[in-house]
C-alpha positions as semicolon CSV with decimal commas, in nm:
position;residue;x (nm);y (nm);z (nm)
1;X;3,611;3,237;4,261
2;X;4,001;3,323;4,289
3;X;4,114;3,662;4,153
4;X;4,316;3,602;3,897
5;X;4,539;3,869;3,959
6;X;4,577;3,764;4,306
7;X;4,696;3,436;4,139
8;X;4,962;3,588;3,977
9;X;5,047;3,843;4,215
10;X;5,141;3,529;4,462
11;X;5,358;3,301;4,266
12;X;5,563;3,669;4,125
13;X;5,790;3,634;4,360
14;X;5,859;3,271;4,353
15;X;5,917;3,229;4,029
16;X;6,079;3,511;3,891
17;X;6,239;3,440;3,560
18;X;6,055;3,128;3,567
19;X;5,776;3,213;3,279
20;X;5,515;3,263;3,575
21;X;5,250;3,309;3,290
22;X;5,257;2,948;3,225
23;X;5,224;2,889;3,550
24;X;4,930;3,103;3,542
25;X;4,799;2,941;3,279
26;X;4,786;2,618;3,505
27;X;4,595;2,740;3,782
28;X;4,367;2,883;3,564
29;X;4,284;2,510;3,419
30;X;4,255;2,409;3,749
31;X;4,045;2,657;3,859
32;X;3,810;2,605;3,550
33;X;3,793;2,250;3,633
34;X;3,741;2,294;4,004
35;X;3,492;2,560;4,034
36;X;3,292;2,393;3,734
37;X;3,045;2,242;3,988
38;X;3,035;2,540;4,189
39;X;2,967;2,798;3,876
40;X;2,641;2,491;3,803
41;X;2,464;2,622;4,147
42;X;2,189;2,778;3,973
43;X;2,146;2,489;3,787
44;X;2,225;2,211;3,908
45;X;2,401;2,133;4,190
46;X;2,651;1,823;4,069
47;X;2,822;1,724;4,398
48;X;2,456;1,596;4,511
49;X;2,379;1,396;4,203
50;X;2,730;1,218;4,213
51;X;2,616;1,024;4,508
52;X;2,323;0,828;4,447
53;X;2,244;0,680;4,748
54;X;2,277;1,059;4,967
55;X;2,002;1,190;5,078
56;X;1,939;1,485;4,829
57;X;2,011;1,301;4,547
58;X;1,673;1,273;4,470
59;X;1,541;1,643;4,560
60;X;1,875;1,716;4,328
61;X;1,684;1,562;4,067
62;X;1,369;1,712;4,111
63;X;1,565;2,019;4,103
64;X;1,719;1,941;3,745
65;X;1,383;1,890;3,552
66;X;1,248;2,236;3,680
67;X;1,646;2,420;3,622
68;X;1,883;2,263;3,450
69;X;2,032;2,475;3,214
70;X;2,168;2,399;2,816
71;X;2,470;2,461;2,930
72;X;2,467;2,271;3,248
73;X;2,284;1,939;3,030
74;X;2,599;1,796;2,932
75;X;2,788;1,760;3,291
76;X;2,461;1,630;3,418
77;X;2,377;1,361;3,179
78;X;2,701;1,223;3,159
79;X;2,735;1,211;3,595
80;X;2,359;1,073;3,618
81;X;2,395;0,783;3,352
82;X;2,725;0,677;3,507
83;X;2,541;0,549;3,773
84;X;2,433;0,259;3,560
85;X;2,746;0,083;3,512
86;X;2,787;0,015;3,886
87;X;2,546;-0,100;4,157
88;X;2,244;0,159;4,203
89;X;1,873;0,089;4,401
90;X;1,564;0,066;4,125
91;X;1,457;0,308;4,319
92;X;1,688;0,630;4,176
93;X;1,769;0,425;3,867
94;X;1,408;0,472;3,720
95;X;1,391;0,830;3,930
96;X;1,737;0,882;3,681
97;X;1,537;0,803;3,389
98;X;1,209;0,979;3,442
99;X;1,396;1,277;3,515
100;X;1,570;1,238;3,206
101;X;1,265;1,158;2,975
102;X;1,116;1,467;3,128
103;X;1,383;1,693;3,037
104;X;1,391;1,549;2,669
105;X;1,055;1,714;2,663
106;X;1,240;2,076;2,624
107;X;1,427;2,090;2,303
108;X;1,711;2,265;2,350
109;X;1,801;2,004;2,632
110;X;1,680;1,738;2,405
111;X;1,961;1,825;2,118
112;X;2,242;1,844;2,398
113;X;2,135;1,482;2,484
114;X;2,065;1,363;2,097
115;X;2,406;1,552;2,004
116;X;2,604;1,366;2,285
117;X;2,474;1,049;2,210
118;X;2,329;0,973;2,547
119;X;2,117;0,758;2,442
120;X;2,398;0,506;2,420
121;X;2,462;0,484;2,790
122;X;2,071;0,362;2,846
123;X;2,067;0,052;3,059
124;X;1,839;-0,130;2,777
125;X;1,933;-0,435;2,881
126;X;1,857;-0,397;3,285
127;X;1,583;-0,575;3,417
128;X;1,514;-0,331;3,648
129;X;1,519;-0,029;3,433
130;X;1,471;-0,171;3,082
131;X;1,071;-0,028;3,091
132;X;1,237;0,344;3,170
133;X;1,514;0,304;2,951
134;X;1,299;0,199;2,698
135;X;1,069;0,474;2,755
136;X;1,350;0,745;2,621
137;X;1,407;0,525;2,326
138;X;1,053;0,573;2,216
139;X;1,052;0,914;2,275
140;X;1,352;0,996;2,064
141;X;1,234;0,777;1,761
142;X;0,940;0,990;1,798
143;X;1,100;1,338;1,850
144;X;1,468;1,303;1,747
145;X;1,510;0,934;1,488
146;X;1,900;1,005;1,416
147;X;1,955;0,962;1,794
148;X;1,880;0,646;1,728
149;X;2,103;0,535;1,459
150;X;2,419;0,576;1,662
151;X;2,651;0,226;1,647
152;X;2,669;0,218;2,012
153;X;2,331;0,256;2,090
154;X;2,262;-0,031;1,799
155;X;2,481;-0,258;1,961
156;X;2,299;-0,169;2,256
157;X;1,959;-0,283;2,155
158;X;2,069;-0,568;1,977
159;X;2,214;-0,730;2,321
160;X;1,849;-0,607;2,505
161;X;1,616;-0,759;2,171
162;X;1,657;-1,083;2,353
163;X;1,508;-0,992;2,665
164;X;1,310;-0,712;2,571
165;X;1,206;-0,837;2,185
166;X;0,844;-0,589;2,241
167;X;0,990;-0,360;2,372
168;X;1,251;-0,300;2,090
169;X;0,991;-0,381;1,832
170;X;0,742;-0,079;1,895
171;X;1,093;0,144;1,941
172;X;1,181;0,031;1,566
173;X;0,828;0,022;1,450
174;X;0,808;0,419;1,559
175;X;1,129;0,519;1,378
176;X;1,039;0,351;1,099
177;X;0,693;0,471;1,041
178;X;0,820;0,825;1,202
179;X;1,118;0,868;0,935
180;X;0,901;0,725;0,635
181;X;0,594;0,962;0,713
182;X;0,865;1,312;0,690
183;X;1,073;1,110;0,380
184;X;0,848;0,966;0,156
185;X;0,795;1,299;-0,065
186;X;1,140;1,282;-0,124
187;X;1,310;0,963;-0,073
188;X;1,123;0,656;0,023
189;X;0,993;0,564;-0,310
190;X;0,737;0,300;-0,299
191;X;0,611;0,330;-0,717
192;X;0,992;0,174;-0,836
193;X;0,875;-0,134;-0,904
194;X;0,602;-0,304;-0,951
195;X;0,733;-0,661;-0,824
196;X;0,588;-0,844;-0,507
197;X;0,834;-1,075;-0,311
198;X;0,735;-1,406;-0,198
199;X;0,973;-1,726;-0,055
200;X;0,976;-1,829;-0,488
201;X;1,226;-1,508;-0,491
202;X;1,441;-1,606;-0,205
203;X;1,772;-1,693;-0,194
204;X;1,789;-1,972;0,089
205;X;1,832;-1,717;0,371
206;X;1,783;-1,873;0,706
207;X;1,725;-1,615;0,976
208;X;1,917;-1,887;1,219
209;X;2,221;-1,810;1,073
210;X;2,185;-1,462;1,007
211;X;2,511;-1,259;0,986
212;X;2,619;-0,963;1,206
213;X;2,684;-0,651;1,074
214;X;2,970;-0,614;0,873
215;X;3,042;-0,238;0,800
216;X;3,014;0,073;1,064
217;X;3,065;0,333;0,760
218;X;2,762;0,580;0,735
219;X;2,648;0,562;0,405
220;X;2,351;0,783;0,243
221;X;2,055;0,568;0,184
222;X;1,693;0,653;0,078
223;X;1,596;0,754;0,409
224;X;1,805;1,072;0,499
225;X;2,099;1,232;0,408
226;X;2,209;1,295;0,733
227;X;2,212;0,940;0,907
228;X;2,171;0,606;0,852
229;X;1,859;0,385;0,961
230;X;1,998;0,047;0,749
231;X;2,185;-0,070;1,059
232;X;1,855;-0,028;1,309
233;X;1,634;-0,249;1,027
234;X;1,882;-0,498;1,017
235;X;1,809;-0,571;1,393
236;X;1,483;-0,747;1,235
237;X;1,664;-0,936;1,030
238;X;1,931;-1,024;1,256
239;X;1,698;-1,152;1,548
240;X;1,419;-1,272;1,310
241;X;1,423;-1,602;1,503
242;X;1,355;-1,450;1,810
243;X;1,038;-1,269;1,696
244;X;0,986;-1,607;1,465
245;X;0,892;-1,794;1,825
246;X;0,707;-1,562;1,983
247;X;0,338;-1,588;1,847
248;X;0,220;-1,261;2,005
249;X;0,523;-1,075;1,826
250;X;0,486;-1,264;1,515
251;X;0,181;-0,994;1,401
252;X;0,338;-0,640;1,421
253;X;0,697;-0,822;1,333
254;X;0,595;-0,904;1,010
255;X;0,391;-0,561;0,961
256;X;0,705;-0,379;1,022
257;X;0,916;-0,609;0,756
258;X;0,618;-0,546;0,505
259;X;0,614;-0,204;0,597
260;X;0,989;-0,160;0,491
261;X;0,946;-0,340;0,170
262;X;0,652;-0,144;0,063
263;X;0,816;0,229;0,172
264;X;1,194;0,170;0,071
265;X;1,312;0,039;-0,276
266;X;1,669;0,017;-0,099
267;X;1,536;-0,181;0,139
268;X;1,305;-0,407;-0,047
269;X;1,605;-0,495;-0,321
270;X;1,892;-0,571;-0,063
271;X;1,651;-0,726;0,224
272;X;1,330;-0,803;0,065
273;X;1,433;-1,210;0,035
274;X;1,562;-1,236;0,324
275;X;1,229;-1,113;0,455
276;X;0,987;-1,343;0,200
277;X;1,228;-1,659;0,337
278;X;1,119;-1,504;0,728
279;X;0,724;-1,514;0,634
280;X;0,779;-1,852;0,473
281;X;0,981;-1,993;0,807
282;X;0,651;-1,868;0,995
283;X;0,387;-1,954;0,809
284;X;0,469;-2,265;0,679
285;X;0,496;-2,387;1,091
286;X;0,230;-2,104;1,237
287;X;-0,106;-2,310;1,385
288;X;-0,444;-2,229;1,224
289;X;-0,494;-1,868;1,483
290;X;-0,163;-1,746;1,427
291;X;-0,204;-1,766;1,056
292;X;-0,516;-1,587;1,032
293;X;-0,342;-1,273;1,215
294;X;-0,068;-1,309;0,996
295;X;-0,261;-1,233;0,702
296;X;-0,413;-0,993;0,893
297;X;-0,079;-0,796;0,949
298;X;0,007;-0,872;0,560
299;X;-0,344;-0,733;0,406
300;X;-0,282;-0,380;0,398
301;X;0,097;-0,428;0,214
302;X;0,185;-0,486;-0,105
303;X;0,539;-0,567;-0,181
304;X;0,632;-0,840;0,078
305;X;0,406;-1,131;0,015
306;X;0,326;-1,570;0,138
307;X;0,467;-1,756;-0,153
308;X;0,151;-1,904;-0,380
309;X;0,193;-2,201;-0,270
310;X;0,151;-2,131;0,061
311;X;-0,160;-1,928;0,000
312;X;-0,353;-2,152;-0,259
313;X;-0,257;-2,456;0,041
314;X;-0,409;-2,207;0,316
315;X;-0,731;-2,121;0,061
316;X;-0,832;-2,535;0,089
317;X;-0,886;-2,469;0,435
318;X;-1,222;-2,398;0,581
319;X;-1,068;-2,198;0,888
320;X;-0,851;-2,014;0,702
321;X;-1,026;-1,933;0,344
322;X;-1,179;-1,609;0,504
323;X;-0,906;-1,477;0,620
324;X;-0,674;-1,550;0,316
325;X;-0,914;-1,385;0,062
326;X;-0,960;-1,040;0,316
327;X;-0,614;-1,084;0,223
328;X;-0,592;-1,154;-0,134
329;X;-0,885;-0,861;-0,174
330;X;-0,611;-0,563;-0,001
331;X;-0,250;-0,766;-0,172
332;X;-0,356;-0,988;-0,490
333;X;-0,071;-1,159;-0,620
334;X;0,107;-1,062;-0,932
335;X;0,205;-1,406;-1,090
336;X;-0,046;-1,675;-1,069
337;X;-0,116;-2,004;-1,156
338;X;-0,457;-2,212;-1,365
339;X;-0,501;-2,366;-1,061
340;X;-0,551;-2,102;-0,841
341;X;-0,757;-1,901;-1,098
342;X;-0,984;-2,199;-1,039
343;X;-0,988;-2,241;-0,701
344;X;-1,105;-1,845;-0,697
345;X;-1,361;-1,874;-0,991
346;X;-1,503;-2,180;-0,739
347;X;-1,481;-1,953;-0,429
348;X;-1,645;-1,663;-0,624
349;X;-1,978;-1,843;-0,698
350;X;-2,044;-1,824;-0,310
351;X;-1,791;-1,574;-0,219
352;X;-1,807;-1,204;-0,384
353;X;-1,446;-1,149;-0,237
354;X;-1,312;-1,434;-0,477
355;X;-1,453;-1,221;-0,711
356;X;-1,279;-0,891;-0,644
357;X;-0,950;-1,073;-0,621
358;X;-0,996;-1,176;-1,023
359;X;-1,080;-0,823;-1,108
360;X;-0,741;-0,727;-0,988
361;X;-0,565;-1,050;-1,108
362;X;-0,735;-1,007;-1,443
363;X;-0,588;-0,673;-1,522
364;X;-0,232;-0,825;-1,619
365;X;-0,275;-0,934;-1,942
366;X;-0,078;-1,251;-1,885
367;X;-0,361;-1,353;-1,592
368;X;-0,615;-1,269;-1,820
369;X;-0,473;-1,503;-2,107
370;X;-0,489;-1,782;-1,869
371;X;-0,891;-1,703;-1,791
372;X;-0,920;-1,717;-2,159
373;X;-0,725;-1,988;-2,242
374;X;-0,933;-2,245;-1,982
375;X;-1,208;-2,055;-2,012
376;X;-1,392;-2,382;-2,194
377;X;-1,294;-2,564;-1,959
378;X;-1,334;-2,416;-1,648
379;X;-1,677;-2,265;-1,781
380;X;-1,682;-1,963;-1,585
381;X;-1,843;-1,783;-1,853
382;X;-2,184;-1,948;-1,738
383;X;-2,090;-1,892;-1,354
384;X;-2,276;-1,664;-1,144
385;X;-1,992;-1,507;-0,953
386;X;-2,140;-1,503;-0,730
387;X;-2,392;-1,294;-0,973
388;X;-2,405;-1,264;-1,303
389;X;-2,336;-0,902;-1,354
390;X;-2,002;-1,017;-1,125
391;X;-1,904;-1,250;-1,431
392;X;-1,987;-0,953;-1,666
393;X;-1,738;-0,751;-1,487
394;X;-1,472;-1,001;-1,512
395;X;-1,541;-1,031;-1,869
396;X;-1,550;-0,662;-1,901
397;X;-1,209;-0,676;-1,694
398;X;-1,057;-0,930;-1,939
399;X;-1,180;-0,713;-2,265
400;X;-0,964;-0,470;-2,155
401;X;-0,681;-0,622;-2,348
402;X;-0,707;-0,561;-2,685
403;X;-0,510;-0,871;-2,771
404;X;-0,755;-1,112;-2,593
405;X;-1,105;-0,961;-2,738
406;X;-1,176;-1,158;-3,065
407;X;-1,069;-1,489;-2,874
408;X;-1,329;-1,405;-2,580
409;X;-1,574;-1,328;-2,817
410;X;-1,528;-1,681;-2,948
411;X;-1,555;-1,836;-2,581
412;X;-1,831;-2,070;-2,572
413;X;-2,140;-1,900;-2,330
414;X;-1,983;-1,505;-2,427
415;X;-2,310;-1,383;-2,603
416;X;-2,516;-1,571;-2,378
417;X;-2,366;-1,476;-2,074
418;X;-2,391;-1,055;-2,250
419;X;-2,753;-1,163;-2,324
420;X;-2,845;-1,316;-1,933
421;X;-2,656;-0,986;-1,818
422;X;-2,939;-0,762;-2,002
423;X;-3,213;-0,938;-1,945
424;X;-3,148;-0,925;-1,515
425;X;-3,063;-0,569;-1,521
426;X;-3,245;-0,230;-1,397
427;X;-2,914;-0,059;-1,435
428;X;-2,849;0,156;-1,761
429;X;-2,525;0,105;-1,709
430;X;-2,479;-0,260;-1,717
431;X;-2,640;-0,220;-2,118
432;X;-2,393;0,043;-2,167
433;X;-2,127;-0,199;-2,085
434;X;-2,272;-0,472;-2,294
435;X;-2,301;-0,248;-2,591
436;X;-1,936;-0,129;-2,588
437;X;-1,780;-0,446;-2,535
438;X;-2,003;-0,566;-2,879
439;X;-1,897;-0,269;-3,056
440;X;-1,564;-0,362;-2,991
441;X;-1,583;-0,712;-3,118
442;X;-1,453;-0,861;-3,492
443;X;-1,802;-1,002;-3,605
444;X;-1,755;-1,281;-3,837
445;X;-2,020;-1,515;-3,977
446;X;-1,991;-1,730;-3,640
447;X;-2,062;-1,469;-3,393
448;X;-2,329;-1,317;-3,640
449;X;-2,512;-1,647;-3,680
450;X;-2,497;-1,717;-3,315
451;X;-2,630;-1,349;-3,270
452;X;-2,933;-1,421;-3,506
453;X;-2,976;-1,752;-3,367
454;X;-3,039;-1,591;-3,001
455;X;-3,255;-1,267;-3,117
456;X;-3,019;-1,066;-2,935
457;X;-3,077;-0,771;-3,049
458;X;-3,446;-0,730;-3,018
459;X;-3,399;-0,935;-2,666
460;X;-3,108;-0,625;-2,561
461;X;-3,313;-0,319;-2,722
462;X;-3,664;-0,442;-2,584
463;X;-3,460;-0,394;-2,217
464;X;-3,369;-0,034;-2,292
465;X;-3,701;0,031;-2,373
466;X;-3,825;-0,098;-2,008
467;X;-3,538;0,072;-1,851
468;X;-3,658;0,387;-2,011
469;X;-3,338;0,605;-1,952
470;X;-3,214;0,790;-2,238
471;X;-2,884;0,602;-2,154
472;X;-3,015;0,303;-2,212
473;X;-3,251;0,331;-2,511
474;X;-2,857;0,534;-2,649
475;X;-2,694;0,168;-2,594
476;X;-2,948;0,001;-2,807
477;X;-2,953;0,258;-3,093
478;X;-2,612;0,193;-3,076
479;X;-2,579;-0,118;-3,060
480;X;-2,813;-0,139;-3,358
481;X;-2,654;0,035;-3,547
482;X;-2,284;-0,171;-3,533
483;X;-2,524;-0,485;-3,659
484;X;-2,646;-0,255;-3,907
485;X;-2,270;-0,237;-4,065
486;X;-2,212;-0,600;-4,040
487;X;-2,515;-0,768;-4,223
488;X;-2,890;-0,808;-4,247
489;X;-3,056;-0,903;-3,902
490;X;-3,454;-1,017;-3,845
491;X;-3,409;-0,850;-3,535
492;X;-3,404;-0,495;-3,743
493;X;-3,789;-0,533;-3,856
494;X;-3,928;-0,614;-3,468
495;X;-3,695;-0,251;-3,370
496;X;-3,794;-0,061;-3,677
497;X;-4,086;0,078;-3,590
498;X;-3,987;0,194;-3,249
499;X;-3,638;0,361;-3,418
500;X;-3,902;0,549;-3,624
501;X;-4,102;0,655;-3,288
502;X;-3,772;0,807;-3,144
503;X;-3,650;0,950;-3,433
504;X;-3,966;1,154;-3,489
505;X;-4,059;1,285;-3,162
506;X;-3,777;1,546;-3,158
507;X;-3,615;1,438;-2,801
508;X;-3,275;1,417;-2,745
509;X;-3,184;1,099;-2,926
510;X;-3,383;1,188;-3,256
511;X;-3,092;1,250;-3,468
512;X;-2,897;0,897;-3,356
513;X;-3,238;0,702;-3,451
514;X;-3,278;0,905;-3,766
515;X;-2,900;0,763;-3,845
516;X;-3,012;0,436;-3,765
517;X;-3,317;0,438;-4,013
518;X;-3,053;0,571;-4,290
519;X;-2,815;0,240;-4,209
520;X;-3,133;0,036;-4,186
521;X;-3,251;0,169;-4,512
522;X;-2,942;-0,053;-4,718
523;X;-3,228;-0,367;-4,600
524;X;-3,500;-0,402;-4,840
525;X;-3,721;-0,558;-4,604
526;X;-3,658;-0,254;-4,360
527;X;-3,738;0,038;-4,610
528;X;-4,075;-0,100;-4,613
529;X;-4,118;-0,085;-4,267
530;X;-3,944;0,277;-4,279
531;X;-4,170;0,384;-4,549
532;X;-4,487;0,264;-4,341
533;X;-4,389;0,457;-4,005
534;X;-4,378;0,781;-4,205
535;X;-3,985;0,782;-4,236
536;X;-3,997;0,931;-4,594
537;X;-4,252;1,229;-4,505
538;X;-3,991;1,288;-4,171
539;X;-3,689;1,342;-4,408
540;X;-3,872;1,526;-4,630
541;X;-3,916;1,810;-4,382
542;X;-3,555;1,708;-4,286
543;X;-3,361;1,866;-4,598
544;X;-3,371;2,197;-4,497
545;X;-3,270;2,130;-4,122
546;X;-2,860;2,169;-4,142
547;X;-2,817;1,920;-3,896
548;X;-2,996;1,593;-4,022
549;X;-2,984;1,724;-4,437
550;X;-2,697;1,473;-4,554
551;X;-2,846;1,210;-4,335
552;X;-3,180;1,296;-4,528
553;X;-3,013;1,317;-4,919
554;X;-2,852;0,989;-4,771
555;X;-3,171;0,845;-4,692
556;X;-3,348;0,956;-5,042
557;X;-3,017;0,805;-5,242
558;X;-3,124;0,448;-5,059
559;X;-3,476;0,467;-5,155
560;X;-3,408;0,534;-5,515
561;X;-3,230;0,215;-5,525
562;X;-3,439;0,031;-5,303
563;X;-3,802;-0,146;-5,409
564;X;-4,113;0,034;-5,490
């Protein structure tokens, strides 16, 4: 390097009077600029890489990945990647790139390159270096996503989507599912809304005459503070058509779009009809194969949805009904018609799937009026679906809403179907059900007579006897007990006796049968029967025990007014 007091030692002379520090000043730019490549020799050694067709060029770049320095990174990236706008051999193009994609694997290299935006000078759309190129791009949607929302770079990858539509799919795919995994604490709020989209919310958009881009302006969105990702989704959008065609793209393309719509509200309410009309375009042309993987990509989504006509014309089919229900089990729809609650109350006799779809459908009350409403009709009260412990739990599903109870009560086949339901059951639990959906019924004389008509009482407690469980024999007592309030049952004089048996044997449901007996004891015809199991001896002892002495006085008071 030139002393710089040599420097201006020489011109002294010559330009005496002439402000020789400007002079000075001069040479020293050019001696910055000149010796710039010479002061990179630990580094790099630029002279070599400027050539790409010399014979070190190469070695030069071997050289880089092991030395190349932070401060060197700049200089080289920009003299490397300016290669690619003129004629260079596939050969040292991809050696470019690997050498590159290497060195993005040390951080502080990495940011020079993201800070620069590099990435914009990738030859994405080169035949011959596209895979490389490419490479990179996943990389830094992996490792550094803003690099990727550059303008440049967009522009970039839009022109390549048409020759490279995979390859700029699985680049988009990563950033997407990159960014939403590190913002979805924070920002990418998927619990907004609770509305599905389907082609009956879209607004006529045609993906083949999308529109380009119309602002550059970096706004904040949901995903980051710091940069923008809108402009990189819209690329979907944009070339929908392109992925529309291309049945092996078709899959993860419309994964991604549902992906979007279920992970970003901002998203979903400026794109998300645009992207129902896109899954509508597809489906409604896709052949039998291709539909069943498009379901498949759908299932696990639930925001971005087929239309339901689409999906109760794609149930009717034999060679698609299985995959359309895995479907409708993962992503039930929202809004729903009579007629496809009774295509899927059909399905579900033979089908336990169509059955978990109801359960889900069922638990908006306004799908729930409908089961009720054709309930006569339809008769799926008196369907096994496909058992009937799967009808109970649709029932059970449907009782739910308070507003619909007293009209399912009223259903023709209810108490039957409660009463079928008991008798085929081992499980405690399915009487424990049974009990509290009773106890939660209006019982006027029409349910009561139908109740006394079917001895189901002594049918449902008999059960909980064989069961055995405590649970169980509970639900019957129980159970017994709300009849007790409403009115005089035969049923009560075929249980007394056995009420009595529990209530005096001192286990763990003695004090709900010894209520029982006291609500029994209002019956005439029971007190005799209490009176003969020893009920009035049991109470007796009873009114000195703190716990059970007002249900005893209680008990006494009844048989003073009852018959000798």
């Amino acid at each position: 390097m030139i002393n710089k007091t040599l420097i201006f030692n020489s011109y002294e002379g010559d330009f005496s009077g002439r402000k020789p520090f400007l002079f000075l000043k001069i040479e020293f730019q050019w001696i910055n600029f000149h010796n710039l490549e010479n002061q990179m020799g630990d580094s790099v050694n630029i002279k070599k890489l400027k050539n790409p067709e010399g014979r070190s060029f190469l070695d030069e770049l071997e050289q880089a990945e092991e030395n190349l320095s932070k401060q060197d990174a700049k200089l080289f990236f920009r003299t490397v990647l300016s290669h690619f706008d003129s004629n260079i051999s596939t050969r040292n193009g991809n050696a470019i790139l690997k050498t590159i994609l290497s060195l993005l694997q040390k951080s502080k290299i990495a940011q020079v390159f993201v800070d620069n935006d590099f990435a914009s000078s990738l030859p994405l759309s080169s035949k011959n270096f596209a895979s490389s190129a490419f490479a990179i791009l996943l990389h830094l949607a992996k490792a550094y996503p803003a690099a990727l929302t550059n303008d440049s770079l967009i522009d970039n990858l839009s022109d390549a989507i048409p020759r490279t539509p995979d390859k700029a799919l699985v680049v988009i795919a990563t950033f997407a599912q990159n960014t939403i995994a590190k913002k979805r604490s924070k920002n990418w709020n998927s619990d907004s809304d609770d509305d599905q989209i389907s082609d009956s919310d879209s607004d006529g958009y045609n993906p083949r005459k999308s529109k380009k881009r119309s602002s550059r302006h970096r706004n904040n969105t949901d995903l980051d503070n710091d940069f923008e990702a809108e402009p990189l989704f819209d690329l979907l959008v944009k070339h929908a058509e392109i992925y529309a065609n291309n049945d092996d793209l078709v899959p993860p393309f419309l994964s991604l779009l549902a992906l979007l719509n279920d992970s970003s509200s901002e998203f979903r309410q400026k794109r998300g009809r645009k992207c129902a009309k896109i899954i509508s375009l597809i489906m409604e042309s896709a052949e039998t194969p291709l539909l069943k993987k498009c379901y498949g990509s759908l299932k696990t989504y639930r925001r971005l949805a087929p239309s339901l006509t689409l999906i109760k014309r794609h149930l009717k089919s034999r060679a698609l009904q299985s995959s359309v229900l895995s479907y409708l089990v993962l992503s039930p729809p929202l809004t729903v018609d009579s007629t496809f609650l009774e295509m899927l109350l059909t399905i579900a006799n033979s089908d336990a799937r169509g059955s978990y779809v109801l359960f889900q459908i069922a638990q908006k009350e306004e799908n729930a009026e409908m089961l009720v409403e054709d309930a006569e009709n339809l008769g799926w009260l008196k369907m096994s679906l496909p058992t009937a412990e799967d009808t109970l739990k649709l029932l059970l599903v449907v009782f739910q809403h308070k507003n619909l109870r007293d009209s399912v009560a009223h259903t023709p086949h209810f108490l039957r179907l409660l009463l079928a339901a008991s008798k085929k059951t081992k499980d405690a639990g399915v009487l424990t059900v049974v009990c509290t959906m009773l106890r939660r019924v209006t019982f006027d004389r029409k349910i009561s007579a139908e109740m006394k008509e079917i001895g189901f009482l002594a049918t449902f407690f008999s059960r909980a006897l064989d069961i055995t469980e405590n649970m169980a024999v509970h639900s019957g007592l129980l159970l017994a007990d709300t009849l007790a309030r409403v009115g005089f049952f035969s049923d009560f004089l075929e249980i007394a006796p056995k009420v009595c048996e529990i209530a005096q044997d001192g286990g763990p449901l003695s004090n709900v049968a010894a209520q029982l007996a006291v609500d029994l004891a209002v019956y005439p015809k029971c007190i005799r029967v209490l009176r003969k199991e020893g009920m009035e001896s049991f109470f007796k002892r009873k009114l000195k025990d703190q716990k059970l002495k007002r249900t005893a006085q209680k008990f006494f008071e009844l048989l003073e007014d009852g018959p000798d």
